[in-house]
Amino acid sequence: MDISKVIIPAAGIGSRFLPYTKTIPKEMLPLGSKPAIHYIVDEGINSNIKNFFIVTSRSKYSIEDYFDTSPELATFLKDISKESLLSDIEKMIRAADFTYVRQAEMLGLGHALWLARHSIQKEYFGVMLPDDIITGKNAGLDQIIRVARQEKASVIAIQEVPSECIPLYPIIDIKKQITPNLFQVSSICEKPHQKDAPSNLAVVGRFVLSHKIFASLEQMMTYSVGEELLLSDAINTMMQNNEKVFAYKIQGTRYDISTPIGWIKAIIGTSFQNPQYAPHIKRFLEDLGTADSFMFNQVKNIEHTL
Ligand code: UTP
């Protein structure tokens, strides 16, 4: 099973991050010196993805510009011998193709995927939600691609969540447990109440899907014209049409940057993994935990770093 294409739906309004997202897409929130979407594409490339189809919307031009060359800047940096500052992103641009699809009306994640349907032939493809930054030893998407190859079927990434967080996520109902980390799914329940939840296994933002998902989306569109199309409903429809779907407990740390607090945690967490930032952040946080912290001692300064 060759999986070389990924759809990144990035057209959402980002209302939980307003007013920032009024003009700047949340996918361009910085984590260190790189925007969040850089981490997503990096994970995709580390999962052998060659084609990225990014669904965008108005006021999201900065995403397209980021994955494009900038000859003037490159010349300027070369003149001052600082061309290495762009080497990571230039390598990324050479490693993959980027294609953009516009979503004019925000009719949901399912609708965003449906708009990219012409990019996908009769094949399995990846979906990466740019709100979920996954770090760890093995690329998150690659983990579920391996399971998809093994099971020859669609696979959803899942994580156990505490019961109070259940109403925030689509939750899977298990048909069969295959290994401690692998399940066959019988249905997905979109953001259930804690008491109605079929499990505590939440769907997170990585999928490998059969092209048959588009037929399910098409089927849903005929009876819900103009309504939000949920990906969970489309996956349920696909299972009702006798397509097997598996769920795999993804290994790694997941940061949800769709809210300011989630993003702040992502900045701190990813900084700790960066040897350039880690010692500074560690000292800063250690100081915050002391009675003599700069927070209380007005004559003490924050350690500034170049
Ligand atoms: P969310 O449900 O997080 O929506 O979408 P959102 O607009 O990004 O954020 P909030 O809820 O208003 O704060 C999950 C993913 O699906 C994409 C989003 O960009 C995000 O990556 N999406 C959602 C679309 O591409 N189009 C849509 O119509 C809805």
Coordinates of C-alpha atoms and ligand atoms in Angstrom, one line a residue:
M1 CA 0.0 0.0 0.0
D2 CA 1.7 3.2 -1.2
I3 CA 0.6 6.3 0.8
S4 CA 2.3 9.4 -0.6
K5 CA -0.5 12.0 -0.3
V6 CA -1.8 14.0 2.7
I7 CA -4.6 16.4 3.0
I8 CA -4.1 19.1 5.7
P9 CA -7.4 20.9 6.4
A10 CA -6.4 24.4 7.5
A11 CA -9.4 26.5 6.5
G12 CA -11.1 26.7 9.9
I13 CA -11.9 30.0 11.6
G14 CA -9.9 29.3 14.7
S15 CA -12.5 31.0 17.0
R16 CA -10.9 29.6 20.2
F17 CA -7.8 31.7 19.3
L18 CA -9.5 35.0 18.5
P19 CA -8.6 37.8 18.1
Y20 CA -5.1 36.5 16.9
T21 CA -6.8 34.4 14.2
K22 CA -8.7 37.4 12.8
T23 CA -5.7 38.1 10.6
I24 CA -3.1 35.3 11.2
P25 CA -3.9 31.6 10.8
K26 CA -3.3 29.5 13.9
E27 CA -1.3 27.2 11.7
M28 CA 1.3 30.1 11.6
L29 CA 1.6 30.3 15.4
P30 CA 5.3 30.1 16.2
L31 CA 6.9 27.2 18.1
G32 CA 10.4 28.5 18.4
S33 CA 11.4 30.1 15.1
K34 CA 9.1 27.9 13.0
P35 CA 5.4 28.0 12.5
A36 CA 3.2 25.1 13.7
I37 CA 2.5 23.9 10.2
H38 CA 6.3 23.4 9.6
Y39 CA 6.1 20.7 12.3
I40 CA 3.1 19.1 10.6
V41 CA 4.9 18.9 7.2
D42 CA 8.1 17.7 8.8
E43 CA 6.2 14.8 10.4
G44 CA 4.6 14.1 6.9
I45 CA 8.0 14.1 5.2
N46 CA 9.3 11.8 7.9
S47 CA 6.4 9.5 7.0
N48 CA 7.5 9.5 3.3
I49 CA 4.7 11.8 2.1
K50 CA 5.5 13.5 -1.2
N51 CA 2.3 15.5 -1.9
F52 CA 0.6 17.9 0.5
F53 CA -2.8 19.2 -0.3
I54 CA -3.6 22.1 2.0
V55 CA -7.1 23.3 2.3
T56 CA -7.0 27.0 3.1
S57 CA -9.4 30.0 3.1
R58 CA -9.3 33.7 2.9
S59 CA -6.6 35.5 4.9
K60 CA -4.5 32.4 5.0
Y61 CA -2.0 33.4 2.3
S62 CA 0.9 33.3 4.7
I63 CA 0.7 29.4 4.7
E64 CA 1.2 29.4 0.9
D65 CA 4.0 32.0 1.1
Y66 CA 5.8 30.0 3.8
F67 CA 6.1 26.9 1.5
D68 CA 7.3 29.0 -1.4
T69 CA 10.8 30.3 -2.3
S70 CA 11.9 33.9 -1.4
P71 CA 14.7 34.7 -3.9
E72 CA 15.3 38.3 -2.6
L73 CA 15.6 37.1 1.0
A74 CA 17.8 34.2 -0.1
T75 CA 20.2 36.6 -1.9
F76 CA 20.3 39.0 1.0
L77 CA 21.1 36.2 3.5
K78 CA 23.8 34.9 1.1
D79 CA 25.4 38.3 1.0
I80 CA 25.7 38.3 4.8
S81 CA 26.7 34.6 5.0
K82 CA 23.5 33.7 6.8
E83 CA 21.9 31.4 4.2
S84 CA 21.7 28.6 6.8
L85 CA 18.7 30.5 8.4
L86 CA 16.5 29.3 5.5
S87 CA 18.1 25.8 5.0
D88 CA 15.4 23.8 6.9
I89 CA 12.5 25.4 5.0
E90 CA 14.3 25.2 1.6
K91 CA 15.0 21.5 2.2
M92 CA 11.3 21.0 2.9
I93 CA 10.2 22.9 -0.2
R94 CA 12.5 20.6 -2.3
A95 CA 11.3 17.4 -0.6
A96 CA 7.6 17.7 -1.4
D97 CA 5.0 19.3 -3.6
F98 CA 2.4 21.6 -2.1
T99 CA -1.0 22.2 -3.7
Y100 CA -3.7 24.5 -2.3
V101 CA -7.5 24.1 -2.3
R102 CA -9.8 26.9 -1.1
Q103 CA -12.8 26.4 1.1
A104 CA -15.1 29.4 0.6
E105 CA -17.7 28.4 3.3
M106 CA -16.6 26.8 6.6
L107 CA -18.8 23.8 6.3
G108 CA -16.8 21.5 8.5
L109 CA -13.8 19.2 8.4
G110 CA -15.6 16.7 6.2
H111 CA -16.4 19.4 3.7
A112 CA -12.8 20.6 3.7
L113 CA -11.6 17.1 2.8
W114 CA -14.3 16.7 0.2
L115 CA -13.0 19.8 -1.6
A116 CA -9.7 18.0 -2.1
R117 CA -11.3 14.9 -3.5
H118 CA -10.0 15.4 -7.1
S119 CA -6.4 15.1 -5.7
I120 CA -6.9 11.6 -4.6
Q121 CA -7.3 8.6 -6.9
K122 CA -8.5 5.1 -5.8
E123 CA -5.9 5.0 -3.0
Y124 CA -5.4 5.4 0.7
F125 CA -4.2 8.8 1.8
G126 CA -3.3 10.6 5.0
V127 CA -5.1 13.4 6.9
M128 CA -3.2 15.6 9.3
L129 CA -5.0 18.2 11.5
P130 CA -2.6 21.0 12.0
D131 CA -3.9 21.8 15.5
D132 CA -2.3 18.6 16.8
I133 CA 1.5 18.8 17.0
I134 CA 2.9 15.3 17.8
T135 CA 6.5 14.8 18.9
G136 CA 8.3 11.7 19.8
K137 CA 10.7 9.0 18.6
N138 CA 8.6 7.8 15.6
A139 CA 6.6 10.2 13.3
G140 CA 3.0 10.1 14.4
L141 CA 1.6 9.7 10.8
D142 CA 4.1 7.0 10.0
Q143 CA 2.9 4.9 13.0
I144 CA -0.7 4.8 11.6
I145 CA 0.6 4.3 8.0
R146 CA 2.3 1.1 9.2
V147 CA -0.9 -0.2 10.8
A148 CA -2.9 0.7 7.6
R149 CA -0.5 -1.4 5.6
Q150 CA -0.7 -4.3 8.0
E151 CA -4.5 -4.2 8.2
K152 CA -5.1 -3.0 4.6
A153 CA -7.7 -0.6 5.9
S154 CA -8.3 2.9 7.2
V155 CA -6.8 3.8 10.5
I156 CA -7.5 6.5 13.0
A157 CA -5.1 7.8 15.6
I158 CA -6.4 7.7 19.2
Q159 CA -5.3 8.6 22.7
E160 CA -6.8 7.8 26.1
V161 CA -8.2 11.0 27.6
P162 CA -9.3 11.7 31.2
S163 CA -13.1 11.4 31.6
E164 CA -13.7 15.2 32.1
C165 CA -12.1 15.7 28.6
I166 CA -14.4 13.2 26.8
P167 CA -17.0 15.9 25.7
L168 CA -14.2 17.7 23.8
Y169 CA -13.4 14.8 21.4
P170 CA -14.9 12.3 19.0
I171 CA -14.8 9.0 21.0
I172 CA -14.5 5.5 19.4
D173 CA -16.7 2.5 20.2
I174 CA -14.7 -0.7 20.1
K175 CA -15.7 -3.7 18.0
K176 CA -12.7 -5.8 18.8
Q177 CA -9.4 -5.2 20.7
I178 CA -6.6 -6.7 18.6
T179 CA -3.5 -5.8 20.6
P180 CA -3.1 -3.5 23.7
N181 CA -2.8 -0.5 21.3
L182 CA -4.9 -1.6 18.3
F183 CA -8.7 -1.8 18.0
Q184 CA -11.2 -2.4 15.3
V185 CA -13.8 0.4 15.5
S186 CA -17.6 -0.1 15.4
S187 CA -18.5 3.6 15.4
I188 CA -17.4 7.1 16.4
C189 CA -19.5 9.2 18.8
E190 CA -18.9 12.9 18.2
K191 CA -18.2 14.7 21.5
P192 CA -20.5 12.6 23.8
H193 CA -21.4 13.4 27.4
Q194 CA -19.2 11.6 29.8
K195 CA -22.0 9.3 30.9
D196 CA -22.9 8.3 27.3
A197 CA -19.3 7.7 26.1
P198 CA -18.5 4.3 24.7
S199 CA -14.9 4.5 25.8
N200 CA -12.2 7.0 26.8
L201 CA -10.4 6.6 23.5
A202 CA -10.4 10.0 21.7
V203 CA -9.8 10.5 18.0
V204 CA -6.8 12.8 17.5
G205 CA -5.6 14.5 14.4
R206 CA -4.0 11.8 12.2
F207 CA -5.8 9.5 9.9
V208 CA -5.2 7.1 7.0
L209 CA -8.4 6.9 5.0
S210 CA -9.6 5.0 2.0
H211 CA -10.7 7.0 -1.0
K212 CA -14.2 5.6 -0.2
I213 CA -14.6 8.3 2.4
F214 CA -15.5 10.7 -0.5
A215 CA -18.4 8.5 -1.5
S216 CA -19.6 8.7 2.1
L217 CA -19.2 12.5 2.2
E218 CA -21.1 12.7 -1.1
Q219 CA -23.9 10.5 0.3
M220 CA -24.1 12.8 3.4
M221 CA -24.2 15.9 1.3
T222 CA -27.4 14.8 -0.5
Y223 CA -29.4 15.0 2.7
S224 CA -27.6 17.7 4.6
V225 CA -27.2 20.5 2.0
G226 CA -25.4 23.5 3.5
E227 CA -24.9 21.9 6.9
E228 CA -21.6 21.2 8.6
L229 CA -20.1 17.9 7.4
L230 CA -18.4 16.0 10.3
L231 CA -15.6 13.6 9.4
S232 CA -16.8 11.3 12.2
D233 CA -20.2 10.9 10.5
A234 CA -18.5 10.2 7.1
I235 CA -16.3 7.5 8.8
N236 CA -19.4 6.0 10.4
T237 CA -21.1 5.9 7.0
M238 CA -18.1 4.3 5.4
M239 CA -18.2 1.5 8.1
Q240 CA -21.9 1.0 7.5
N241 CA -20.9 0.5 3.9
N242 CA -18.8 -2.5 5.1
E243 CA -15.4 -0.8 5.1
K244 CA -13.2 -1.8 8.1
V245 CA -11.8 1.0 10.2
F246 CA -9.1 0.5 12.9
A247 CA -7.8 2.8 15.7
Y248 CA -4.2 2.9 16.9
K249 CA -3.0 4.4 20.2
I250 CA -0.4 6.8 18.8
Q251 CA 2.9 6.9 20.7
G252 CA 4.3 10.4 21.5
T253 CA 3.4 13.7 23.0
R254 CA 0.4 15.5 21.5
Y255 CA 0.1 19.3 21.9
D256 CA -3.3 20.7 21.0
I257 CA -2.6 24.3 19.8
S258 CA -6.2 25.2 19.1
T259 CA -6.4 27.2 22.3
P260 CA -4.0 29.7 23.8
I261 CA -3.3 27.5 26.9
G262 CA -2.5 24.5 24.6
W263 CA -0.2 26.6 22.5
I264 CA 1.7 27.9 25.6
K265 CA 2.2 24.3 26.7
A266 CA 3.4 23.4 23.2
I267 CA 6.0 26.3 23.3
I268 CA 7.3 25.2 26.7
G269 CA 7.3 21.5 25.8
T270 CA 9.0 21.9 22.4
S271 CA 11.5 24.4 23.8
F272 CA 12.6 21.7 26.3
Q273 CA 13.3 19.4 23.3
N274 CA 15.5 22.1 21.6
P275 CA 19.0 22.2 23.0
Q276 CA 19.3 25.8 22.0
Y277 CA 16.4 26.9 24.2
A278 CA 16.1 24.2 26.9
P279 CA 18.7 25.5 29.5
H280 CA 17.2 29.1 29.3
I281 CA 13.6 27.9 29.7
K282 CA 14.6 25.5 32.5
R283 CA 16.3 28.3 34.5
F284 CA 13.3 30.7 33.8
L285 CA 10.8 28.1 35.1
E286 CA 12.9 27.2 38.0
D287 CA 13.1 30.8 39.1
L288 CA 9.3 31.1 38.8
G289 CA 9.0 28.4 41.4
T290 CA 11.1 30.2 44.1
A291 CA 10.0 32.7 46.7
D292 CA 12.7 35.0 45.4
S293 CA 11.4 34.9 41.8
F294 CA 11.4 38.0 39.6
M295 CA 7.6 37.8 40.0
F296 CA 7.9 38.8 43.6
N297 CA 11.3 40.5 43.8
Q298 CA 10.9 43.8 42.0
V299 CA 14.7 44.4 41.8
K300 CA 15.5 41.1 40.2
N301 CA 15.6 40.9 36.5
I302 CA 14.7 38.2 34.0
E303 CA 17.8 36.6 32.6
H304 CA 17.9 38.0 29.0
T305 CA 19.6 36.0 26.3
L306 CA 20.8 36.9 22.9
Ligands
UTP1 P1 -11.8 22.9 14.4 O1 -12.9 22.1 14.9 O2 -10.6 23.0 15.4 O3 -12.2 24.3 14.0 O4 -11.2 22.2 13.1 P2 -11.3 25.6 13.8 O5 -12.1 26.6 13.0 O6 -10.0 25.3 13.3 O7 -11.2 26.2 15.3 P3 -12.3 26.7 16.4 O8 -13.0 25.4 16.8 O9 -13.2 27.7 15.7 O10 -11.5 27.3 17.5 C1 -10.4 21.1 13.0 C2 -9.5 21.2 11.8 O11 -10.4 21.2 10.6 C3 -10.1 22.4 9.9 C4 -9.5 23.4 10.8 O12 -8.7 24.3 10.1 C5 -8.7 22.5 11.8 O13 -7.4 22.1 11.2 N1 -11.4 22.9 9.3 C6 -12.5 23.0 10.1 C7 -11.5 23.2 8.0 O14 -10.5 23.2 7.2 N2 -12.7 23.7 7.5 C8 -13.8 23.8 8.3 O15 -14.9 24.2 7.7 C9 -13.7 23.4 9.6

